[in-house]
Amino acid sequence: MNFITQSNSQSRSVLFENGKALCSYLNPEKEALAWVARQEIQKMTDVLILGLGAGYHVEQLLRQAPHLSISVVDFRPECFRFFEEEFPYSSNKVKCFYLRDGAHLDQRIFNFVSDIQPLVLPFRPAWQNHEHQFADLYTQMTFRSLEVLEKVFHQQISSQEMDLSKLASQKELLHLKNIFESTKEVESHLSLKLSVLRELWI
Amino acid sequence: MKILVISLLRLGDLLMQKHLLAGLLKKYPNAEIHFLIRSEFQSIEFFFPEVKKFFHFDGLRWQSLMQKQNQNILRPLKELTDLLDRLNNEKFNLIMNWTHQKGSAYLVELIDANEKLGLQTRQGQFFLGDNIWLKEFNNHFGTLGPSKYHYLEYLSRIFEIELQPPPKVLRSYVPGQVNRVIVQPLTSDAKKNWALKNFRKWIQLHRENFPLDLISLIGSPSESQILHDEFKNEHIHILSLADAYELLLDSHVLVTGDTAIKHLGAWAQITTIELALGSAQPSKTGAWQSPQYVLEPKVSCHPCPHTQNCSQSSHLCGEALSAESIENLFFQFQGGNKWETKQRTTFPQL
């Protein structure tokens, strides 16, 4: 991968990967403002930003919502280096997860996502050149992937309570009700809890 | 002794259930009472000094989380588990399920206690036990027909808690004097709303008949705009429930179709006139007050199911209620009838 940095007409540095800017070249701050405005930041506590890119959006979110616990995920070390140089204050305030294996949750980030269950905020301009990998990560980080759910149920919840083959038949795991439909006919705490939640969406 | 009361119904039901707390504390004089209520009703906790601790069931949030693609799919499950952990740390001696809904029955099974009363599941199966009142309630209360017993009378019998008779009206209408009349025109349920033009007509009529009366309209912050648009020349108070209660304590008559305000009016012991439209069923959940004033139009579709929108081409029950029928009640307070009431006005005997 070929990374370069260019300054725009406002003297803002923008990071490029294989010729594609990882944020707006003309006005990265305006783009970041618009992105933050679309989030319901008052209702958030823990967020995980998927895609660091040039980091203007992370800087802006931190500025507008200093109460937030912010984490950011990317698998390009050049992005983290750029972020530290351009926004040294923010880079110290944000928990950074560098995924060495590309679009694969390692144990460290799996544990983090599993324990904290943060709201995942995709920043798609930073996904340039890697849209499919980031989309896979998005699915995994929201636990809408069979592979991750299997891991959760094996590690945290008794797999005896689940019929994971039923989950496998789902093309996409879009809803908690898919999990409910996969609980076995046993009277378990998991089944009862899902029954409580099921009553909310009936 | 620690008792957990599960109360996950609507705000009006919660306010009604307060009538049982004196009896509960009489039965268990040294008990710590804990309540599990819906999170959105935290603002009413000031009204329950008898309750040691409130826990909050965040159903609306979990519903919302379940719809969000960027939220961890297991987040609602985690938050529910956290709530259950906190509840189980309390080590309750007794759980009473005053909710009688399926979700609450599952919760009863998930919370540890020596004794559990009310609807519950056992190994995932619904269980009523041999409580004949619970069975009677289960079989009949949810139907649309009239009920032999008020909701509170059922709960009193099911849980063997003494229920005090309905409190008497202390601040009733005094003819010929200045009376403060409070009107809450809007409810959270469109089919229970009487058209605002009808309220305007009645207010005008009332001013002609009883010019000394001070009429104030009240509403919640979400109702502010519509009230100010529709009642430009009226005194409008946008209030929290706590402030609404304070205002009611200083008033004489309340006119409303809103369930929660109706019960607050009864607690304030002022004359409470309920406009029982839509799904309202005063024989079951009318204000626990004596005397009880209810205007309940007799149209074939009333009461309608709570969970459905009005099924008629026009709002028949609202149209059947006239401004004159409300005004007639005020003439009755004065000791006479000016109009013959055309629609039936019911005064259920408690």
Coordinates of C-alpha atoms in Angstrom, one line a residue:
Chain A
M1 CA 0.0 0.0 0.0
N2 CA 1.2 3.5 -0.9
F3 CA 0.5 6.2 1.6
I4 CA 1.1 9.9 1.0
T5 CA 0.2 13.1 2.8
Q6 CA -1.0 16.2 0.9
S7 CA -2.0 19.6 2.2
N8 CA -5.2 21.2 0.8
S9 CA -5.8 24.9 0.0
Q10 CA -6.6 25.5 3.7
S11 CA -3.2 23.9 4.7
R12 CA -5.0 20.9 6.2
S13 CA -3.0 17.6 5.9
V14 CA -4.9 14.8 4.3
L15 CA -3.8 11.2 4.2
F16 CA -4.1 9.3 0.8
E17 CA -3.9 5.5 0.3
N18 CA -3.3 4.3 -3.2
G19 CA -4.3 7.7 -4.5
K20 CA -7.6 7.8 -2.6
A21 CA -8.1 10.3 0.2
L22 CA -9.2 8.8 3.5
C23 CA -11.3 11.8 4.3
S24 CA -12.6 14.9 2.4
Y25 CA -9.7 16.5 0.7
L26 CA -11.3 19.9 0.2
N27 CA -12.8 20.3 3.7
P28 CA -12.1 17.4 6.2
E29 CA -13.3 19.5 9.1
K30 CA -16.7 20.2 7.5
E31 CA -17.0 16.5 6.8
A32 CA -16.2 15.7 10.4
L33 CA -18.7 18.2 11.7
A34 CA -21.4 16.8 9.5
W35 CA -20.6 13.2 10.6
V36 CA -20.7 14.1 14.3
A37 CA -24.0 16.0 13.8
R38 CA -25.5 12.8 12.5
Q39 CA -24.7 11.0 15.8
E40 CA -26.9 11.2 18.9
I41 CA -23.9 12.0 21.1
Q42 CA -26.0 13.0 24.1
K43 CA -27.3 9.5 24.4
M44 CA -23.9 7.7 24.0
T45 CA -21.4 6.6 26.6
D46 CA -19.0 4.1 24.9
V47 CA -18.4 4.3 21.2
L48 CA -16.1 2.5 18.9
I49 CA -15.3 4.2 15.6
L50 CA -14.7 1.9 12.7
G51 CA -12.2 3.6 10.4
L52 CA -9.6 6.1 11.6
G53 CA -8.5 7.4 8.2
A54 CA -7.0 10.9 8.8
G55 CA -8.7 11.2 12.2
Y56 CA -10.5 14.6 11.7
H57 CA -13.8 12.9 12.7
V58 CA -12.3 11.4 15.9
E59 CA -10.9 14.8 16.8
Q60 CA -14.3 16.5 16.2
L61 CA -16.2 13.9 18.2
L62 CA -13.9 14.2 21.2
R63 CA -14.2 18.0 21.0
Q64 CA -18.0 18.0 21.0
A65 CA -18.4 15.1 23.4
P66 CA -15.6 15.0 25.9
H67 CA -17.8 12.8 28.2
L68 CA -17.6 9.9 25.7
S69 CA -15.3 6.9 26.1
I70 CA -14.0 6.7 22.5
S71 CA -12.2 3.8 20.9
V72 CA -11.1 3.6 17.3
V73 CA -10.3 0.6 15.1
D74 CA -8.2 0.4 12.0
F75 CA -5.7 -2.0 10.4
R76 CA -3.4 0.5 8.7
P77 CA -0.5 1.6 11.0
E78 CA 0.0 4.7 8.7
C79 CA -3.3 6.0 9.9
F80 CA -2.3 5.8 13.6
R81 CA 1.0 7.5 12.9
F82 CA -0.7 10.3 11.0
F83 CA -3.3 10.7 13.8
E84 CA -0.6 10.9 16.5
E85 CA 1.3 13.6 14.5
E86 CA -1.7 15.7 13.5
F87 CA -3.7 15.3 16.7
P88 CA -1.3 14.4 19.5
Y89 CA -3.8 15.6 22.3
S90 CA -6.7 13.5 20.9
S91 CA -4.6 10.5 20.2
N92 CA -3.8 10.3 23.9
K93 CA -7.5 10.5 24.8
V94 CA -8.7 7.8 22.5
K95 CA -8.2 4.1 22.9
C96 CA -6.7 2.8 19.6
F97 CA -7.1 -0.7 18.4
Y98 CA -4.7 -1.6 15.6
L99 CA -5.8 -4.9 14.0
R100 CA -2.8 -6.7 12.7
D101 CA -4.7 -9.4 10.9
G102 CA -6.9 -7.1 8.8
A103 CA -10.6 -7.9 9.1
H104 CA -10.4 -10.3 11.9
L105 CA -11.2 -9.6 15.6
D106 CA -8.3 -10.7 17.7
Q107 CA -8.8 -11.8 21.3
R108 CA -8.0 -8.4 22.7
I109 CA -10.6 -6.5 20.7
F110 CA -13.1 -9.4 21.0
N111 CA -12.9 -9.1 24.8
F112 CA -13.3 -5.4 24.6
V113 CA -16.3 -5.5 22.4
S114 CA -17.8 -8.3 24.4
D115 CA -17.3 -6.6 27.8
I116 CA -18.2 -3.0 26.8
Q117 CA -20.6 -3.6 23.9
P118 CA -19.9 -0.1 22.5
L119 CA -22.0 1.6 19.9
V120 CA -20.2 1.1 16.6
L121 CA -19.9 4.2 14.5
P122 CA -18.7 3.6 11.0
F123 CA -16.8 6.3 9.3
R124 CA -17.0 5.2 5.7
P125 CA -14.8 7.8 4.0
A126 CA -11.9 6.1 5.8
W127 CA -12.9 2.7 4.4
Q128 CA -11.4 3.6 0.9
N129 CA -9.7 0.6 -0.7
H130 CA -11.0 -1.8 2.1
E131 CA -14.8 -1.5 2.0
H132 CA -15.4 -5.3 2.2
Q133 CA -13.0 -5.7 5.1
F134 CA -14.5 -2.9 7.1
A135 CA -18.0 -4.2 6.3
D136 CA -17.0 -7.6 7.7
L137 CA -15.6 -5.9 10.8
Y138 CA -18.8 -4.0 11.3
T139 CA -20.8 -7.2 11.3
Q140 CA -18.4 -8.8 13.7
M141 CA -18.2 -5.9 16.1
T142 CA -22.0 -5.7 16.4
F143 CA -22.0 -9.5 16.9
R144 CA -24.1 -10.0 13.8
S145 CA -21.7 -12.7 12.6
L146 CA -22.2 -16.4 13.2
E147 CA -18.5 -16.9 13.9
V148 CA -18.5 -14.3 16.6
L149 CA -21.8 -15.4 18.1
E150 CA -20.5 -19.0 18.3
K151 CA -17.5 -17.7 20.2
V152 CA -19.7 -15.7 22.6
F153 CA -22.0 -18.6 23.3
H154 CA -19.1 -20.9 23.9
Q155 CA -17.2 -18.5 26.2
Q156 CA -20.0 -16.7 28.0
I157 CA -23.2 -18.5 27.7
S158 CA -23.8 -22.2 27.7
S159 CA -23.8 -23.5 24.2
Q160 CA -26.2 -26.2 25.4
E161 CA -28.9 -23.5 25.3
M162 CA -28.4 -22.7 21.6
D163 CA -29.0 -24.5 18.4
L164 CA -26.4 -22.7 16.3
S165 CA -27.3 -24.6 13.2
K166 CA -30.5 -22.5 13.2
L167 CA -28.4 -19.4 13.3
A168 CA -26.4 -20.6 10.3
S169 CA -29.5 -20.6 8.2
Q170 CA -29.8 -16.9 8.6
K171 CA -28.2 -15.0 5.8
E172 CA -27.8 -12.0 8.0
L173 CA -28.2 -11.8 11.7
L174 CA -30.2 -8.6 11.9
H175 CA -32.2 -9.0 15.0
L176 CA -32.2 -10.4 18.5
K177 CA -35.2 -12.5 17.5
N178 CA -33.0 -14.6 15.3
I179 CA -31.2 -15.6 18.4
F180 CA -34.4 -16.2 20.2
E181 CA -35.5 -18.5 17.5
S182 CA -32.3 -20.5 17.9
T183 CA -32.7 -21.1 21.6
K184 CA -33.3 -24.7 22.4
E185 CA -36.5 -25.9 24.1
V186 CA -34.9 -25.9 27.5
E187 CA -35.9 -23.8 30.5
S188 CA -32.7 -21.8 30.9
H189 CA -32.0 -18.4 32.1
L190 CA -31.0 -17.3 28.6
S191 CA -34.3 -18.6 27.2
L192 CA -36.3 -16.7 30.0
K193 CA -34.3 -13.5 29.4
L194 CA -34.9 -13.6 25.7
S195 CA -38.6 -14.3 26.5
V196 CA -38.7 -11.0 28.5
L197 CA -37.1 -9.1 25.6
R198 CA -39.4 -10.9 23.0
E199 CA -42.4 -9.5 24.8
L200 CA -41.0 -6.0 24.1
W201 CA -41.1 -6.4 20.3
I202 CA -44.4 -8.4 20.0
Chain B
M1 CA -37.8 -8.5 55.2
K2 CA -37.4 -7.3 51.7
I3 CA -40.3 -7.2 49.3
L4 CA -40.0 -6.6 45.5
V5 CA -43.1 -5.3 43.8
I6 CA -43.0 -5.6 40.0
S7 CA -45.1 -2.8 38.5
L8 CA -44.5 -2.5 34.8
L9 CA -47.8 -1.2 33.6
R10 CA -48.5 2.4 32.7
L11 CA -48.2 5.5 34.8
G12 CA -51.8 5.6 35.8
D13 CA -51.7 2.0 37.1
L14 CA -48.7 2.8 39.1
L15 CA -50.4 5.8 40.7
M16 CA -53.4 3.6 41.5
Q17 CA -51.3 0.9 43.1
K18 CA -50.1 3.4 45.7
H19 CA -53.5 2.9 47.4
L20 CA -52.3 -0.6 48.3
L21 CA -49.0 0.4 49.9
A22 CA -50.6 1.3 53.3
G23 CA -52.1 -2.2 53.4
L24 CA -48.9 -3.8 52.3
L25 CA -47.0 -2.1 55.1
K26 CA -49.7 -3.0 57.6
K27 CA -49.4 -6.6 56.6
Y28 CA -45.6 -6.6 56.7
P29 CA -44.8 -3.7 59.2
N30 CA -41.0 -4.1 59.1
A31 CA -40.7 -4.7 55.4
E32 CA -38.5 -2.8 53.0
I33 CA -40.5 -2.2 49.9
H34 CA -38.7 -2.1 46.6
F35 CA -40.3 -1.4 43.3
L36 CA -39.4 -2.4 39.7
I37 CA -41.0 0.2 37.4
R38 CA -40.5 1.3 33.9
S39 CA -37.6 3.7 33.5
E40 CA -39.8 6.4 31.9
F41 CA -41.7 6.8 35.1
Q42 CA -38.8 7.8 37.3
S43 CA -40.3 11.3 37.7
I44 CA -43.2 9.9 39.8
E45 CA -40.9 8.4 42.5
F46 CA -41.3 11.5 44.7
F47 CA -44.9 10.3 45.1
F48 CA -43.9 7.0 46.8
P49 CA -42.1 7.8 50.1
E50 CA -43.1 4.3 51.3
V51 CA -40.7 2.7 48.7
K52 CA -37.2 2.2 49.9
K53 CA -35.6 1.7 46.5
F54 CA -36.7 1.8 42.8
F55 CA -35.3 -0.4 40.1
H56 CA -35.8 0.6 36.5
F57 CA -36.9 -1.7 33.6
D58 CA -35.6 0.1 30.5
G59 CA -37.9 -1.6 27.9
L60 CA -38.2 1.4 25.6
R61 CA -34.4 1.7 25.4
W62 CA -34.1 -2.1 24.7
Q63 CA -36.7 -1.8 22.0
S64 CA -34.7 1.0 20.4
L65 CA -31.4 -0.9 20.7
M66 CA -32.9 -3.9 19.0
Q67 CA -33.6 -1.8 16.0
K68 CA -30.1 -0.2 15.7
Q69 CA -27.8 -1.8 13.2
N70 CA -24.7 -0.2 14.8
Q71 CA -25.5 -1.6 18.3
N72 CA -24.2 -4.9 19.5
I73 CA -26.9 -7.4 19.0
L74 CA -26.6 -8.7 22.5
R75 CA -26.6 -5.3 24.2
P76 CA -30.3 -5.5 25.4
L77 CA -29.5 -9.0 26.8
K78 CA -26.5 -7.6 28.7
E79 CA -28.4 -4.7 30.1
L80 CA -31.3 -7.0 31.2
T81 CA -28.7 -9.3 32.8
D82 CA -27.1 -6.4 34.7
L83 CA -30.6 -5.4 36.0
L84 CA -31.3 -9.0 37.1
D85 CA -27.9 -9.2 38.8
R86 CA -28.6 -6.0 40.8
L87 CA -32.1 -7.3 41.8
N88 CA -30.7 -10.7 42.8
N89 CA -28.0 -9.0 45.0
E90 CA -30.9 -7.7 47.1
K91 CA -31.9 -11.2 48.2
F92 CA -35.6 -10.5 48.3
N93 CA -37.8 -12.5 50.7
L94 CA -41.0 -11.9 48.7
I95 CA -41.8 -10.9 45.1
M96 CA -45.3 -9.7 44.2
N97 CA -46.1 -9.3 40.5
W98 CA -48.6 -6.5 40.3
T99 CA -48.2 -6.4 36.5
H100 CA -49.8 -9.5 35.2
Q101 CA -48.2 -9.5 31.8
K102 CA -46.2 -12.3 30.2
G103 CA -42.9 -10.4 30.3
S104 CA -43.3 -9.8 34.0
A105 CA -44.0 -13.4 34.6
Y106 CA -40.7 -14.4 33.1
L107 CA -39.0 -11.8 35.3
V108 CA -40.5 -13.4 38.4
E109 CA -38.8 -16.7 37.6
L110 CA -35.5 -14.9 36.9
I111 CA -35.4 -13.1 40.3
D112 CA -34.6 -15.1 43.4
A113 CA -36.9 -15.0 46.4
N114 CA -38.2 -17.3 49.1
E115 CA -41.8 -16.6 48.1
K116 CA -43.3 -15.4 44.8
L117 CA -46.9 -14.2 44.4
G118 CA -48.9 -13.3 41.3
L119 CA -48.5 -14.4 37.7
Q120 CA -45.2 -16.1 37.2
T121 CA -43.5 -18.8 35.1
R122 CA -42.1 -22.0 36.4
Q123 CA -39.6 -23.7 34.1
G124 CA -40.9 -21.4 31.4
Q125 CA -44.6 -22.3 31.8
F126 CA -47.1 -19.8 33.1
F127 CA -48.3 -20.6 36.6
L128 CA -51.3 -19.1 38.5
G129 CA -51.2 -21.5 41.4
D130 CA -54.5 -22.1 43.3
N131 CA -55.3 -18.4 44.0
I132 CA -58.9 -18.2 42.9
W133 CA -58.8 -14.4 42.6
L134 CA -55.7 -14.5 40.4
K135 CA -57.6 -17.0 38.1
E136 CA -60.7 -14.8 38.1
F137 CA -58.6 -11.8 37.3
N138 CA -56.7 -13.6 34.6
N139 CA -59.9 -14.9 33.0
H140 CA -62.0 -11.8 33.1
F141 CA -60.1 -8.6 33.6
G142 CA -58.5 -8.3 30.2
T143 CA -61.9 -8.6 28.4
L144 CA -63.8 -5.5 27.1
G145 CA -66.9 -6.1 29.2
P146 CA -67.6 -4.4 32.5
S147 CA -65.9 -5.7 35.6
K148 CA -67.6 -6.7 38.8
Y149 CA -64.5 -5.5 40.7
H150 CA -62.2 -2.5 40.4
Y151 CA -58.5 -3.3 39.5
L152 CA -57.5 -2.4 43.1
E153 CA -60.1 -4.7 44.6
Y154 CA -58.7 -7.5 42.5
L155 CA -55.1 -6.8 43.6
S156 CA -56.2 -6.5 47.2
R157 CA -57.8 -9.9 47.1
I158 CA -55.1 -11.6 45.0
F159 CA -52.3 -10.5 47.4
E160 CA -54.4 -10.4 50.5
I161 CA -53.6 -6.8 51.2
E162 CA -56.1 -4.5 53.0
L163 CA -57.5 -1.8 50.7
Q164 CA -58.8 1.4 52.2
P165 CA -62.1 2.6 51.0
P166 CA -61.9 5.3 48.2
P167 CA -60.8 8.6 49.7
K168 CA -63.5 11.2 50.0
V169 CA -63.4 14.3 48.0
L170 CA -62.2 17.0 50.4
R171 CA -62.2 20.1 48.1
S172 CA -65.5 19.9 46.2
Y173 CA -67.1 22.5 44.1
V174 CA -68.6 25.3 46.1
P175 CA -71.5 27.0 44.2
G176 CA -71.4 30.8 44.2
Q177 CA -67.7 31.0 45.1
V178 CA -64.5 31.2 43.2
N179 CA -63.5 27.7 42.3
R180 CA -60.3 26.7 40.5
V181 CA -61.1 24.3 37.7
I182 CA -58.2 22.4 36.1
V183 CA -58.6 20.9 32.6
Q184 CA -56.1 18.5 31.1
P185 CA -57.4 18.3 27.5
L186 CA -54.9 15.9 26.0
T187 CA -53.9 12.3 26.7
S188 CA -51.1 10.2 25.4
D189 CA -53.6 8.1 23.5
A190 CA -55.4 9.8 20.5
K191 CA -58.6 7.7 20.9
K192 CA -59.0 8.9 24.4
N193 CA -58.9 12.6 23.4
W194 CA -62.0 14.7 23.2
A195 CA -61.7 17.1 20.3
L196 CA -60.1 20.4 21.4
K197 CA -62.9 22.4 19.7
N198 CA -65.2 20.6 22.1
F199 CA -63.1 21.7 25.1
R200 CA -63.2 25.3 23.7
K201 CA -67.0 25.2 23.4
W202 CA -67.4 23.8 26.9
I203 CA -65.0 26.4 28.4
Q204 CA -67.0 29.1 26.8
L205 CA -70.2 27.7 28.1
H206 CA -68.8 27.3 31.6
R207 CA -67.7 30.9 31.7
E208 CA -71.2 32.0 30.8
N209 CA -72.7 29.8 33.5
F210 CA -70.1 30.1 36.2
P211 CA -68.2 33.4 35.6
L212 CA -66.5 33.3 39.0
D213 CA -64.6 30.1 38.2
L214 CA -60.9 30.2 37.3
I215 CA -60.2 27.8 34.6
S216 CA -56.6 26.7 33.9
L217 CA -55.4 24.2 31.3
I218 CA -52.5 21.9 32.0
G219 CA -50.3 19.8 29.9
S220 CA -46.9 18.1 29.6
P221 CA -44.0 19.8 27.8
S222 CA -44.7 17.7 24.7
E223 CA -48.2 19.1 24.6
S224 CA -47.1 22.7 25.0
Q225 CA -47.2 23.8 21.3
I226 CA -50.6 22.3 20.5
L227 CA -52.2 23.8 23.7
H228 CA -50.8 27.2 23.0
D229 CA -52.0 27.1 19.4
E230 CA -55.5 25.9 20.3
F231 CA -56.2 27.9 23.4
K232 CA -54.6 31.3 22.8
N233 CA -56.6 33.2 25.4
E234 CA -56.4 30.6 28.2
H235 CA -54.2 30.2 31.2
I236 CA -52.0 27.3 30.3
H237 CA -49.6 25.6 32.7
I238 CA -46.9 23.3 31.3
L239 CA -46.0 21.2 34.2
S240 CA -44.1 18.2 35.5
L241 CA -46.2 15.6 37.4
A242 CA -44.9 16.9 40.7
D243 CA -46.0 20.5 39.9
A244 CA -49.3 19.3 38.5
Y245 CA -50.0 17.6 41.8
E246 CA -49.2 20.8 43.7
L247 CA -51.6 22.7 41.5
L248 CA -54.3 20.1 42.0
L249 CA -53.9 20.3 45.7
D250 CA -54.8 24.0 45.4
S251 CA -57.8 23.4 43.1
H252 CA -61.5 22.2 43.3
V253 CA -62.3 20.4 40.2
L254 CA -60.4 18.4 37.6
V255 CA -61.8 17.6 34.1
T256 CA -59.7 15.1 32.1
G257 CA -59.5 12.0 30.0
D258 CA -55.9 11.5 31.0
T259 CA -55.3 8.4 33.2
A260 CA -52.4 9.6 35.2
I261 CA -53.7 13.1 36.0
K262 CA -57.1 11.5 36.8
H263 CA -55.5 9.4 39.6
L264 CA -53.4 12.4 40.8
G265 CA -56.7 14.3 41.1
A266 CA -58.1 11.5 43.2
W267 CA -55.0 11.6 45.4
A268 CA -55.4 15.4 45.7
Q269 CA -58.9 14.6 46.9
I270 CA -60.5 17.2 44.6
T271 CA -63.6 16.6 42.5
T272 CA -62.4 14.6 39.5
I273 CA -64.5 14.4 36.3
E274 CA -63.3 11.6 34.0
L275 CA -64.1 11.8 30.3
A276 CA -64.0 8.1 29.6
L277 CA -63.4 7.8 25.9
G278 CA -61.8 5.3 23.7
S279 CA -60.5 2.3 25.7
A280 CA -61.1 3.8 29.1
Q281 CA -63.0 1.4 31.4
P282 CA -63.9 3.3 34.5
S283 CA -65.5 0.2 36.2
K284 CA -62.0 -1.3 36.2
T285 CA -59.6 1.5 36.4
G286 CA -61.6 4.6 37.4
A287 CA -60.2 7.0 39.9
W288 CA -60.3 5.5 43.4
Q289 CA -62.4 8.2 44.9
S290 CA -65.8 8.8 46.4
P291 CA -67.9 10.1 44.8
Q292 CA -66.6 9.2 41.4
Y293 CA -67.7 11.3 38.4
V294 CA -67.5 9.7 35.0
L295 CA -68.9 10.7 31.7
E296 CA -69.0 7.6 29.6
P297 CA -70.8 7.9 26.3
K298 CA -72.8 4.8 25.4
V299 CA -71.8 3.9 21.8
S300 CA -71.5 0.4 20.6
C301 CA -67.8 0.5 20.0
H302 CA -66.9 1.7 23.5
P303 CA -64.7 0.7 25.1
C304 CA -62.4 -0.2 22.3
P305 CA -59.3 -2.4 22.7
H306 CA -56.4 -0.6 24.3
T307 CA -53.8 -1.7 21.8
Q308 CA -55.7 -0.7 18.6
N309 CA -56.4 2.7 17.0
C310 CA -60.0 3.9 16.7
S311 CA -61.6 1.6 14.2
Q312 CA -64.5 3.9 13.3
S313 CA -64.7 6.4 10.4
S314 CA -65.1 9.2 13.0
H315 CA -64.5 9.3 16.7
L316 CA -68.0 8.2 17.7
C317 CA -67.5 8.2 21.5
G318 CA -66.0 11.7 21.4
E319 CA -68.9 12.9 19.3
A320 CA -71.4 11.4 21.7
L321 CA -70.0 13.4 24.6
S322 CA -71.4 17.0 24.7
A323 CA -70.2 20.1 26.4
E324 CA -73.6 20.3 28.0
S325 CA -73.1 17.0 29.7
I326 CA -70.0 18.3 31.5
E327 CA -71.8 21.5 32.4
N328 CA -74.7 19.5 33.7
L329 CA -72.4 18.0 36.3
F330 CA -71.6 21.5 37.6
F331 CA -75.3 22.3 37.8
Q332 CA -75.7 19.1 39.8
F333 CA -73.0 20.3 42.1
Q334 CA -75.1 23.3 42.5
G335 CA -78.1 21.2 43.3
G336 CA -80.1 21.4 40.0
N337 CA -80.2 20.2 36.4
K338 CA -80.2 22.8 33.7
W339 CA -80.0 20.3 30.8
E340 CA -81.4 16.9 30.6
T341 CA -78.4 14.7 29.9
K342 CA -78.9 13.1 26.5
Q343 CA -76.2 10.5 26.7
R344 CA -76.0 8.3 29.6
T345 CA -73.9 9.5 32.5
T346 CA -72.7 6.7 34.6
F347 CA -71.7 6.9 38.2
P348 CA -70.3 3.5 39.0
Q349 CA -70.9 2.3 42.5
L350 CA -67.7 1.2 44.2

